[in-house]
mmCIF file of C-alpha atoms in Angstrom:
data_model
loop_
_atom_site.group_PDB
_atom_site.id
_atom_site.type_symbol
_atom_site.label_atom_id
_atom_site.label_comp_id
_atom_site.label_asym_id
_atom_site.label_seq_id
_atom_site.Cartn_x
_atom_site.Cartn_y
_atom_site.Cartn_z
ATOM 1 C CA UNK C 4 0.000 0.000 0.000
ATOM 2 C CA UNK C 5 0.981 3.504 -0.677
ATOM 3 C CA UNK C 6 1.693 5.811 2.204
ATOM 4 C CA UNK C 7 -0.045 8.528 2.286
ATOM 5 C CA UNK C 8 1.444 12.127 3.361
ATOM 6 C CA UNK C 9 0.415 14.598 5.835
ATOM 7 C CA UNK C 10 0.649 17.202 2.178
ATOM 8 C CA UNK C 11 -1.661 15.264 0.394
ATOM 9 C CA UNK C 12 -4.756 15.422 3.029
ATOM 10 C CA UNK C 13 -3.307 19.155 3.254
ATOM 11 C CA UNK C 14 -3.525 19.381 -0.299
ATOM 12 C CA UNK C 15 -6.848 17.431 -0.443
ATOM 13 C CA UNK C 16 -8.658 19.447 2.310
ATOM 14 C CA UNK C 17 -7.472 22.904 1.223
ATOM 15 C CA UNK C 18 -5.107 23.876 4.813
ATOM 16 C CA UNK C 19 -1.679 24.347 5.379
ATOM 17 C CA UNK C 20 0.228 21.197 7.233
ATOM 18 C CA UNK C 21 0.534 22.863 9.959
ATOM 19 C CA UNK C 22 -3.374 22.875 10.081
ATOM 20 C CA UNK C 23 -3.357 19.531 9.679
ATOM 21 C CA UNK C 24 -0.740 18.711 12.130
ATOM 22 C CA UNK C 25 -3.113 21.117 14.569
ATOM 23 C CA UNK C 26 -6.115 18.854 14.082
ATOM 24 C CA UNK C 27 -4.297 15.644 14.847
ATOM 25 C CA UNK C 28 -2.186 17.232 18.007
ATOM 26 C CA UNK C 29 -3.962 19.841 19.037
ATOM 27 C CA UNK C 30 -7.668 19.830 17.849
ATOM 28 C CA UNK C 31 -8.933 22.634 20.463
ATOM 29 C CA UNK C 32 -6.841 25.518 18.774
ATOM 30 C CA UNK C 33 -8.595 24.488 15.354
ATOM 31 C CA UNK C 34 -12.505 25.706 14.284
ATOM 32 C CA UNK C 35 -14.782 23.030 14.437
ATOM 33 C CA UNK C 36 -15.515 22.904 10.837
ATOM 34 C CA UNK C 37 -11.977 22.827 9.932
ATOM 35 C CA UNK C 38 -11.493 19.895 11.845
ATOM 36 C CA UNK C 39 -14.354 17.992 10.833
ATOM 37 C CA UNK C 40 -13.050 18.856 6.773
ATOM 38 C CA UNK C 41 -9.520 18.034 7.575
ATOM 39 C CA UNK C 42 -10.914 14.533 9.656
ATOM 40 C CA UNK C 43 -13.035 13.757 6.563
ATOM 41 C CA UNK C 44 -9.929 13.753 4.496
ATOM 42 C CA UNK C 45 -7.655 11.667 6.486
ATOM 43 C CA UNK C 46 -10.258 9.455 6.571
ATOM 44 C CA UNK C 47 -11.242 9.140 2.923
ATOM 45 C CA UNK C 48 -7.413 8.797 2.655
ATOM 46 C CA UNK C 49 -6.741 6.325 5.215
ATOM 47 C CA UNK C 50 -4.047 8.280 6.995
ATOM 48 C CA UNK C 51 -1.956 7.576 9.407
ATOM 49 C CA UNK C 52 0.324 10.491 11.659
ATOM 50 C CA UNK C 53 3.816 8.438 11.466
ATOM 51 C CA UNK C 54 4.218 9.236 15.622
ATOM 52 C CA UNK C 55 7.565 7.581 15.785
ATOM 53 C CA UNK C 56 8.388 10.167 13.357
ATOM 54 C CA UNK C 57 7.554 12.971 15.029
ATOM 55 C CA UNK C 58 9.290 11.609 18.190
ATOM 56 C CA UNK C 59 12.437 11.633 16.086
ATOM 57 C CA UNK C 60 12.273 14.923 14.831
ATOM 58 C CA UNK C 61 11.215 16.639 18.082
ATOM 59 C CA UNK C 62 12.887 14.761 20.531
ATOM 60 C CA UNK C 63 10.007 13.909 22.348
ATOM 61 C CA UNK C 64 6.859 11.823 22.205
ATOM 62 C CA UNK C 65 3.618 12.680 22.503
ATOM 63 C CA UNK C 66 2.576 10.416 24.652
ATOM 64 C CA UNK C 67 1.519 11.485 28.495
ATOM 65 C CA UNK C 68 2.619 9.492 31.704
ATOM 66 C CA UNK C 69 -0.019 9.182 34.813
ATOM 67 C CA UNK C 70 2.031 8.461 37.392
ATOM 68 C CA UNK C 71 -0.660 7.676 40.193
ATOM 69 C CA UNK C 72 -0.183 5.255 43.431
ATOM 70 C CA UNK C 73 -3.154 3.096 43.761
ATOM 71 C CA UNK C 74 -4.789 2.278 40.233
ATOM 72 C CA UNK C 75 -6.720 -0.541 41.795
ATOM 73 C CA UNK C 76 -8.681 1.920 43.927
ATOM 74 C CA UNK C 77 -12.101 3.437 42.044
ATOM 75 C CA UNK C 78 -10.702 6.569 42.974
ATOM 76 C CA UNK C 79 -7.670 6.815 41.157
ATOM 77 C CA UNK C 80 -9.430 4.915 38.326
ATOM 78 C CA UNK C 81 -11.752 8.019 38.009
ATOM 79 C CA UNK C 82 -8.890 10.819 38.289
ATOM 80 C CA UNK C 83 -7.219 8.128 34.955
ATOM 81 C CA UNK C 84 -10.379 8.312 33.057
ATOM 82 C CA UNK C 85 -10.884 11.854 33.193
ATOM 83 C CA UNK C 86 -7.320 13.058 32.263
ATOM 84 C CA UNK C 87 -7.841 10.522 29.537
ATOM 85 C CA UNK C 88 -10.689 11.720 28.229
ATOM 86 C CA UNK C 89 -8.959 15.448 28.123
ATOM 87 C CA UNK C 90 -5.498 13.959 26.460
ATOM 88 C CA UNK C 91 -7.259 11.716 23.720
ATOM 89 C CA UNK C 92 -9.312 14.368 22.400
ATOM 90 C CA UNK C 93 -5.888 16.522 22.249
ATOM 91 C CA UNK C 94 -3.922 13.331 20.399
ATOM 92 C CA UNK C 95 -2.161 12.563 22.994
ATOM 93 C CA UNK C 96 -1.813 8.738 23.861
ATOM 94 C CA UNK C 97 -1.892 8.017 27.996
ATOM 95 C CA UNK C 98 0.521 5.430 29.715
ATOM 96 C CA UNK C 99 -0.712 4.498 32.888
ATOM 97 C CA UNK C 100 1.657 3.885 35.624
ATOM 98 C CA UNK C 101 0.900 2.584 38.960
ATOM 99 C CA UNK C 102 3.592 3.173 42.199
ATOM 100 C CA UNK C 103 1.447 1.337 44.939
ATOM 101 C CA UNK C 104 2.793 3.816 47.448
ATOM 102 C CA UNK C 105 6.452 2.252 46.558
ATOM 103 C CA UNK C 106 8.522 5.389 45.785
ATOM 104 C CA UNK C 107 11.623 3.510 44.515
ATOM 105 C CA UNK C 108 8.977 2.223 42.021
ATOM 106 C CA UNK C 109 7.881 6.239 41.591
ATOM 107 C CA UNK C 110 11.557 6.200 40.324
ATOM 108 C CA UNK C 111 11.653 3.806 38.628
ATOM 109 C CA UNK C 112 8.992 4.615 36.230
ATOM 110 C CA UNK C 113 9.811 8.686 36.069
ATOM 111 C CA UNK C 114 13.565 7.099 34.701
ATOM 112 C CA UNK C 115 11.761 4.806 31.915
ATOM 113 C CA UNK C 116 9.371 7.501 30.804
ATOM 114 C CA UNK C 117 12.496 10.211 30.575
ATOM 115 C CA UNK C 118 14.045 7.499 28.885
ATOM 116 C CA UNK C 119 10.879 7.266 26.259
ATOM 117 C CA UNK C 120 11.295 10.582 25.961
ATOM 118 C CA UNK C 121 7.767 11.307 27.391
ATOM 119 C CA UNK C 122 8.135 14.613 28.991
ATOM 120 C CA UNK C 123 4.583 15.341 29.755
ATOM 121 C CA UNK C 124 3.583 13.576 32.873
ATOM 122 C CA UNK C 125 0.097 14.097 35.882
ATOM 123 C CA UNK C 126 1.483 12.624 38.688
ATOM 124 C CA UNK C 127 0.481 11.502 42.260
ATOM 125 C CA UNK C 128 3.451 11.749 43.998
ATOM 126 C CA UNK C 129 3.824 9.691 47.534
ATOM 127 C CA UNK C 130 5.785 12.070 48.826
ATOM 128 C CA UNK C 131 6.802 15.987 47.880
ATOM 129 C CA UNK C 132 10.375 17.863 48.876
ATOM 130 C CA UNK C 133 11.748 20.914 47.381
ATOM 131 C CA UNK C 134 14.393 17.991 46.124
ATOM 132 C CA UNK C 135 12.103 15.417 44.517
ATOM 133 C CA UNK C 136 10.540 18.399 42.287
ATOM 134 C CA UNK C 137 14.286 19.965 41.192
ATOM 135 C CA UNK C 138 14.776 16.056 40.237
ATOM 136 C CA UNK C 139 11.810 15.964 37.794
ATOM 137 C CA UNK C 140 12.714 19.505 36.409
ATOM 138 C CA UNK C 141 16.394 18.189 35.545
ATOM 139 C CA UNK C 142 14.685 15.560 33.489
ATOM 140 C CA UNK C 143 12.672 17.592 31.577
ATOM 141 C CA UNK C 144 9.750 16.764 32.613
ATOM 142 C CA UNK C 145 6.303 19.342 32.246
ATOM 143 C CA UNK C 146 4.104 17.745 35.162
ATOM 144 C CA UNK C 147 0.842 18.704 36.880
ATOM 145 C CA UNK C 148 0.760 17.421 40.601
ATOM 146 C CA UNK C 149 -2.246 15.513 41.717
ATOM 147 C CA UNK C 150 -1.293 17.138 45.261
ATOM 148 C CA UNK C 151 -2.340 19.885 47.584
ATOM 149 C CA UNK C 152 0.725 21.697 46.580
ATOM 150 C CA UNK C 153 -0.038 24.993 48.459
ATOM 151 C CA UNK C 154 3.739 24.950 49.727
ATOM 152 C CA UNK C 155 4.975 24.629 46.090
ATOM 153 C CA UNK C 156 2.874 27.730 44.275
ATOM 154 C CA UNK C 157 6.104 27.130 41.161
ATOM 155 C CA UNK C 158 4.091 23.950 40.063
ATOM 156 C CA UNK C 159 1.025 23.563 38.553
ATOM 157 C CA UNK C 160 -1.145 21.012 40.881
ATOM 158 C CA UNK C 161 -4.926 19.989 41.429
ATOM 159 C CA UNK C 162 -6.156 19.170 44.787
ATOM 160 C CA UNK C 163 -9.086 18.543 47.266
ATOM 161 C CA UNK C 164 -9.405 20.607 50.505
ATOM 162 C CA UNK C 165 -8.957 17.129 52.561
ATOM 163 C CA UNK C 166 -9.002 19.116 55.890
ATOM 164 C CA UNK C 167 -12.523 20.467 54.959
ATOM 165 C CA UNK C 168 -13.712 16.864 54.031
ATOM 166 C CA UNK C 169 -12.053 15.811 57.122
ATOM 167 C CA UNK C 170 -14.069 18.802 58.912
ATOM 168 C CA UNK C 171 -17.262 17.491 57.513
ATOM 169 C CA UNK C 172 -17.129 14.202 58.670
ATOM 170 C CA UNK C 173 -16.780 14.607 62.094
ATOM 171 C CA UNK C 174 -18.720 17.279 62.236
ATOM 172 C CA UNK C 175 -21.600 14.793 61.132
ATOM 173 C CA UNK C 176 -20.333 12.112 63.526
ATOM 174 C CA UNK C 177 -20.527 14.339 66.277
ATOM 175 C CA UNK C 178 -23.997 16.266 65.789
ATOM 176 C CA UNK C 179 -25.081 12.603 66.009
ATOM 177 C CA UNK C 180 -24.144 12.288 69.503
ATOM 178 C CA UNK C 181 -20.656 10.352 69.082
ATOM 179 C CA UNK C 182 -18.361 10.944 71.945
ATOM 180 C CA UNK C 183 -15.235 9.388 70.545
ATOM 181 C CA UNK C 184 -14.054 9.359 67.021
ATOM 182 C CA UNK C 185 -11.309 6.472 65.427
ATOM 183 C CA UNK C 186 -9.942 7.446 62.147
ATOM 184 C CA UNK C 187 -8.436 5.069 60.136
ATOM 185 C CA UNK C 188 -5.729 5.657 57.663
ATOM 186 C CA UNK C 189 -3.010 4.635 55.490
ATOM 187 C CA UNK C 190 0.489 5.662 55.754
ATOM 188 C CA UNK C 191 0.133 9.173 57.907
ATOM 189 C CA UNK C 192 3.375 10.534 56.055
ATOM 190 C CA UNK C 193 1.447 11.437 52.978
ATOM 191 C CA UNK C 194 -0.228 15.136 52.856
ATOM 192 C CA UNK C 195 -3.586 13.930 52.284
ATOM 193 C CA UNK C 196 -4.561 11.444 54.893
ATOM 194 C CA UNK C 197 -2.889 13.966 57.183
ATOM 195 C CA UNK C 198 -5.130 16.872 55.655
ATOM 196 C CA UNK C 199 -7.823 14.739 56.411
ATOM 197 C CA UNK C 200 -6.828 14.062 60.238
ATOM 198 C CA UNK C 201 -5.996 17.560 60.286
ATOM 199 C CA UNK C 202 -9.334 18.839 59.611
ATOM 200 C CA UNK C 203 -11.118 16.030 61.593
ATOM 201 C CA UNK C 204 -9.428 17.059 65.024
ATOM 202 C CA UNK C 205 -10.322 21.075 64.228
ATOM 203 C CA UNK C 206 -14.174 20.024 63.830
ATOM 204 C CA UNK C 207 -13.072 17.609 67.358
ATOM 205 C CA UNK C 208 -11.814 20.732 69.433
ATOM 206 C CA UNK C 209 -14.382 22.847 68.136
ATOM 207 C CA UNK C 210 -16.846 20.962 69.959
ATOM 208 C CA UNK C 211 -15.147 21.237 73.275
ATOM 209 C CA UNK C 212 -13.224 17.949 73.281
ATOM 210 C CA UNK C 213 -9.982 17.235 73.847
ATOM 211 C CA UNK C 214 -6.901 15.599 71.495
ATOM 212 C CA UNK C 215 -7.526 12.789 73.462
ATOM 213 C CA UNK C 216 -11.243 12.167 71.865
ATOM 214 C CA UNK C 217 -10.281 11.431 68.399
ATOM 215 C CA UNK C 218 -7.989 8.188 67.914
ATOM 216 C CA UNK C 219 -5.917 7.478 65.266
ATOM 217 C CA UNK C 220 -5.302 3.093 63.793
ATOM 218 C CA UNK C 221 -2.359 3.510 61.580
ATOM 219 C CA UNK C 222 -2.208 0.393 58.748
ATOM 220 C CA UNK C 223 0.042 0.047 55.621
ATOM 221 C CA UNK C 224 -1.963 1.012 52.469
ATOM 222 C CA UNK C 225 -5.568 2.262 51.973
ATOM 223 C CA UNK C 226 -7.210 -1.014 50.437
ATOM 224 C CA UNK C 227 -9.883 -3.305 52.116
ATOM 225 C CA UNK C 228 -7.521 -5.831 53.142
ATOM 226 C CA UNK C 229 -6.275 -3.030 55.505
ATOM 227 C CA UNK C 230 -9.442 -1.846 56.597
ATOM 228 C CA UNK C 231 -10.232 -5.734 57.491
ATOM 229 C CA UNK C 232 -7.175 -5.612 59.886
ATOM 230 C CA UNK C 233 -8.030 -2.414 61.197
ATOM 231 C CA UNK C 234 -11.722 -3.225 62.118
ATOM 232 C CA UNK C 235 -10.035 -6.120 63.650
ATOM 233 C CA UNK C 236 -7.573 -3.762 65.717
ATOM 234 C CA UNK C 237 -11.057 -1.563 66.731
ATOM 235 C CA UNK C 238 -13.538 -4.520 67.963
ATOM 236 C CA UNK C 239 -10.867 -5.692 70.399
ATOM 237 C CA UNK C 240 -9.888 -2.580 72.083
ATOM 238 C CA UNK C 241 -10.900 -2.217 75.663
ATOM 239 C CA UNK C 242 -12.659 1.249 74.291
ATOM 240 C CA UNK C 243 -13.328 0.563 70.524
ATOM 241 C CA UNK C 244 -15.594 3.295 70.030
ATOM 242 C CA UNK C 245 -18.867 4.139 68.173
ATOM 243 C CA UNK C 246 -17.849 6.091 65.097
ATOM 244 C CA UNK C 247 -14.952 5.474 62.573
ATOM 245 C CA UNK C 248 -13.831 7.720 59.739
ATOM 246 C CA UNK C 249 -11.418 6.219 57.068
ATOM 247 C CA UNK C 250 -9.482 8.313 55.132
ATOM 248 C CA UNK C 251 -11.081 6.117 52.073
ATOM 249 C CA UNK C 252 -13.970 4.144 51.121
ATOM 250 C CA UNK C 253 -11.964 0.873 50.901
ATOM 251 C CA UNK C 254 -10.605 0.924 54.389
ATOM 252 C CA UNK C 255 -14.483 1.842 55.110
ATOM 253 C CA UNK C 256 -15.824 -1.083 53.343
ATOM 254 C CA UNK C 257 -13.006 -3.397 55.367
ATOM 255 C CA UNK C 258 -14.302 -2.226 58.709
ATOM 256 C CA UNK C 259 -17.252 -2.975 57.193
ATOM 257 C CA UNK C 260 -16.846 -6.186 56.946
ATOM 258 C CA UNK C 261 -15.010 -6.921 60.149
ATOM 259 C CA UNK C 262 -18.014 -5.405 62.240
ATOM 260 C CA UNK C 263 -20.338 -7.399 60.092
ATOM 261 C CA UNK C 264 -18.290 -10.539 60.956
ATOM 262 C CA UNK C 265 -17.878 -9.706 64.819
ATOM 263 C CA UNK C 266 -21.964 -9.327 64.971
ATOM 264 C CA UNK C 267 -21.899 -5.659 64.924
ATOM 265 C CA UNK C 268 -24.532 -3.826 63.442
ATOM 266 C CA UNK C 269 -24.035 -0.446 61.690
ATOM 267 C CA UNK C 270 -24.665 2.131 62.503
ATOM 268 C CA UNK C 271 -26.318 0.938 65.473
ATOM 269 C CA UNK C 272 -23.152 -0.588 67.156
ATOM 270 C CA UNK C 273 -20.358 1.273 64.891
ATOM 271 C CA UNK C 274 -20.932 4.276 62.789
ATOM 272 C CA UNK C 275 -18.512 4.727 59.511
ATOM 273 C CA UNK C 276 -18.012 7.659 57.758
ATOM 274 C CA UNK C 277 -15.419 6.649 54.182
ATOM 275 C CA UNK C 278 -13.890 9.237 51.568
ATOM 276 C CA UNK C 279 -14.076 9.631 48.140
ATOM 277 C CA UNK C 280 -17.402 7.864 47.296
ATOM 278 C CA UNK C 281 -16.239 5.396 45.175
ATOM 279 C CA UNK C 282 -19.199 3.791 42.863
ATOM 280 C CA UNK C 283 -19.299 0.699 45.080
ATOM 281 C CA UNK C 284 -20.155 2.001 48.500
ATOM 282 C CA UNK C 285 -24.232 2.728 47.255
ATOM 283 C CA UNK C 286 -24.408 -1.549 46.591
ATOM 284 C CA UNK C 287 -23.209 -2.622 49.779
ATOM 285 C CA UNK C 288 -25.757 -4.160 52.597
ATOM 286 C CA UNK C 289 -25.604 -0.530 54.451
ATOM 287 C CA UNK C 290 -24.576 1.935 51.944
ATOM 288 C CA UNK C 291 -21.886 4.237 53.117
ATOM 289 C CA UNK C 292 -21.544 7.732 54.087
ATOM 290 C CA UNK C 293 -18.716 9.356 52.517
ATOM 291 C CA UNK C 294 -17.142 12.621 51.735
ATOM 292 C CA UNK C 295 -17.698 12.871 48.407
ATOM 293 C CA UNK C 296 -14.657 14.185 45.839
ATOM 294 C CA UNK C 297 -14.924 14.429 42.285
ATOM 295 C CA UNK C 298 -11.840 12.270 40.911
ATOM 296 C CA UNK C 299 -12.884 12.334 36.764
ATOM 297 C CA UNK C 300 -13.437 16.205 37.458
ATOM 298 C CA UNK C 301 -10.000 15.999 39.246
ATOM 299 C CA UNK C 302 -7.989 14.666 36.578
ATOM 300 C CA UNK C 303 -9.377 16.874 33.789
ATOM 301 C CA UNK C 304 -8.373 19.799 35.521
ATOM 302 C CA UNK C 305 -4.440 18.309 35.398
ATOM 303 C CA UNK C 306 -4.713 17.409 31.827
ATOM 304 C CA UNK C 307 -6.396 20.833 30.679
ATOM 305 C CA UNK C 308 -3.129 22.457 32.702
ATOM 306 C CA UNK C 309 -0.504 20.261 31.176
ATOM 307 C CA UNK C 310 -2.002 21.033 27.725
ATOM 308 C CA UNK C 311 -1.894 24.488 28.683
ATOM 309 C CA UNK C 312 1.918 24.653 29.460
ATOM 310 C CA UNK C 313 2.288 22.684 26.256
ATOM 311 C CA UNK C 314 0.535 25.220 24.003
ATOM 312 C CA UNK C 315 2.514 28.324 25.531
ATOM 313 C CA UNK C 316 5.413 27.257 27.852
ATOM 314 C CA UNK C 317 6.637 31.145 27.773
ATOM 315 C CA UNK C 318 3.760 32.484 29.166
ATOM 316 C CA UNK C 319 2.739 29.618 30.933
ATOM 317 C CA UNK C 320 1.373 30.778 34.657
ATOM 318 C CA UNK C 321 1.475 27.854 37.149
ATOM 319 C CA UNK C 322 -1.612 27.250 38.347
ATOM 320 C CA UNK C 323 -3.208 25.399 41.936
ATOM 321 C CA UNK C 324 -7.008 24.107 41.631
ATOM 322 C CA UNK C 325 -8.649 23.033 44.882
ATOM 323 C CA UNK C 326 -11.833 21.102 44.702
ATOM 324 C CA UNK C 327 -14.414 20.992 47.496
ATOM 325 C CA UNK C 328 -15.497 17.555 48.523
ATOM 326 C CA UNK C 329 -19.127 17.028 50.013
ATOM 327 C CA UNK C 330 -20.192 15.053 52.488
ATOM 328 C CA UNK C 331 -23.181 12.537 51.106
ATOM 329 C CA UNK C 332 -25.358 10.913 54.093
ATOM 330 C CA UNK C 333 -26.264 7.197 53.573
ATOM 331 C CA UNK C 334 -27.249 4.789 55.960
ATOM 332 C CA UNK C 335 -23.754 3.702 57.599
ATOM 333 C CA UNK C 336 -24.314 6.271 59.914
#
């Protein structure tokens, strides 16, 4: 078969190559009609952008990196899916990388994407220093931070206010008469669970308690597995409490299940606040009350700022986008 060149559907559709280069990289900046002409053509033609190419000639692909550290959670799935759906419509191809909390892993996929020559890259970092992000500049990397960043205003970064969504939920466990609040979380070194703790205690002294009424259980990652052990940890305490908040749904949906298993009854026995509202907490036996946070709307934002550093690096203005999460009442409490 004949190859078919980027100046024939130029040729054949009546724009410059540039134009058509526009509509196959950067379809925004082009009018609709123009794009719909040009598309028309490439398909009559049965054209194909050469993208190795292009990587040659620029030095770079096009391709983006998400860099995110729990794929397997619904969450992180949504904040994928919508800087997907932002980067395919732009012509950019995604490559999905998943660091399970593991930063030598973070590494180790940052070295094989400069080494792609992907410079583009949304990442959820596990941890953030003044060093890590000089590191990712000397690679050459463009990156949006999934990460309140409010101590970083250089970077471009998309957020949630955890400490409000912390704030809300024990505000609701404690206008319901809870005395003593547990909250569960992942590894406490990372800015959001401690965000989250952060603006739990605030909503805890407010009321006229002390430190000592809000507990913290401590486990390795944020998955149900670790909820299971931590429900276990909870039911055998001399004082286990009445009301848990987990810094996400699936540590919520393991104490969950531990309560169910020890006879409990919720919220009766054990009320359980989650985070994130993941799709799966309205289908369980007692759907869950959660701090809702809007991960497809969450990973849009990043993509829309990484394109917009792309189009004009020069004038570029680093950006920080926090998102209000909102507390959504079900029957776990």
């Amino acid at each position: 078969m004949k190859t078919v060149s980027i100046k024939t559907v130029a040729t054949e559709a009546g724009v410059s190559i540039a134009t058509v280069s526009n509509v196959i990289n950067r379809p925004a900046v082009v009018s609709a009609a123009t794009r719909d002409r040009v598309r028309a053509v490439i398909d009559a033609l049965g054209y194909v952008p050469n993208s190795a190419a292009r990587h040659l000639i620029t030095g770079r692909s096009t391709a983006v990196g998400l860099v995110l550290f729990g794929v397997r959670n619904p969450y992180f799935a949504n904040i994928a899916r919508g800087a997907e759906d932002v980067l395919r419509q732009a012509g950019h191809l995604s490559v999905l990388c998943s660091t399970d909390l593991d930063t030598a892993r973070e590494e180790e996929y940052l070295d094989q994407l400069a080494h792609q020559r992907i410079r583009n890259v949304i990442i959820a970092p596990v941890q953030v220093s003044q060093g890590w992000l000089e590191r990712l500049r000397e690679r050459g990397f463009n990156f949006v931070l999934i990460h309140n960043a409010d101590e970083h205003p250089e970077v471009c970064s998309v957020a949630v206010d955890d400490a409000l969504g912390g704030e809300q939920a024990a505000t609701h466990l404690l206008a319901r008469g809870h005395q003593n609040i547990v909250f569960v979380t992942g590894p406490m070194n990372m800015r959001a669970p401690r965000d989250r703790y952060e603006g739990c205690l605030r909503a805890v002294l407010r009321s006229g308690r002390t430190q000592e009424a809000l507990r913290v259980i401590e486990v390795d990652d944020f998955t149900i597995e670790q909820g299971r052990r931590a429900g276990e940890r909870l039911l055998v305490a001399t004082q286990p409490g009445t009301a848990v908040f987990c810094a996400n749904d699936l540590l919520a949906l393991g104490i969950m299940q531990a309560a169910f298993r020890a006879g409990k009854r919720i919220p009766e026995d054990l009320a359980i606040v989650g985070y994130d509202d993941i799709e799966s907490v309205t289908t369980t036996g007692v759907p869950l009350t959660t701090v809702r946070v809007e991960g497809h709307e969450l990973g849009r934002a990043a993509a829309q700022m990484l394109l917009d550093e792309e189009r004009d690096p020069d004038g570029h203005a680093h950006r920080r986008k926090l998102f209000s999460p909102r507390l959504i009442e079900r029957l776990s409490t």
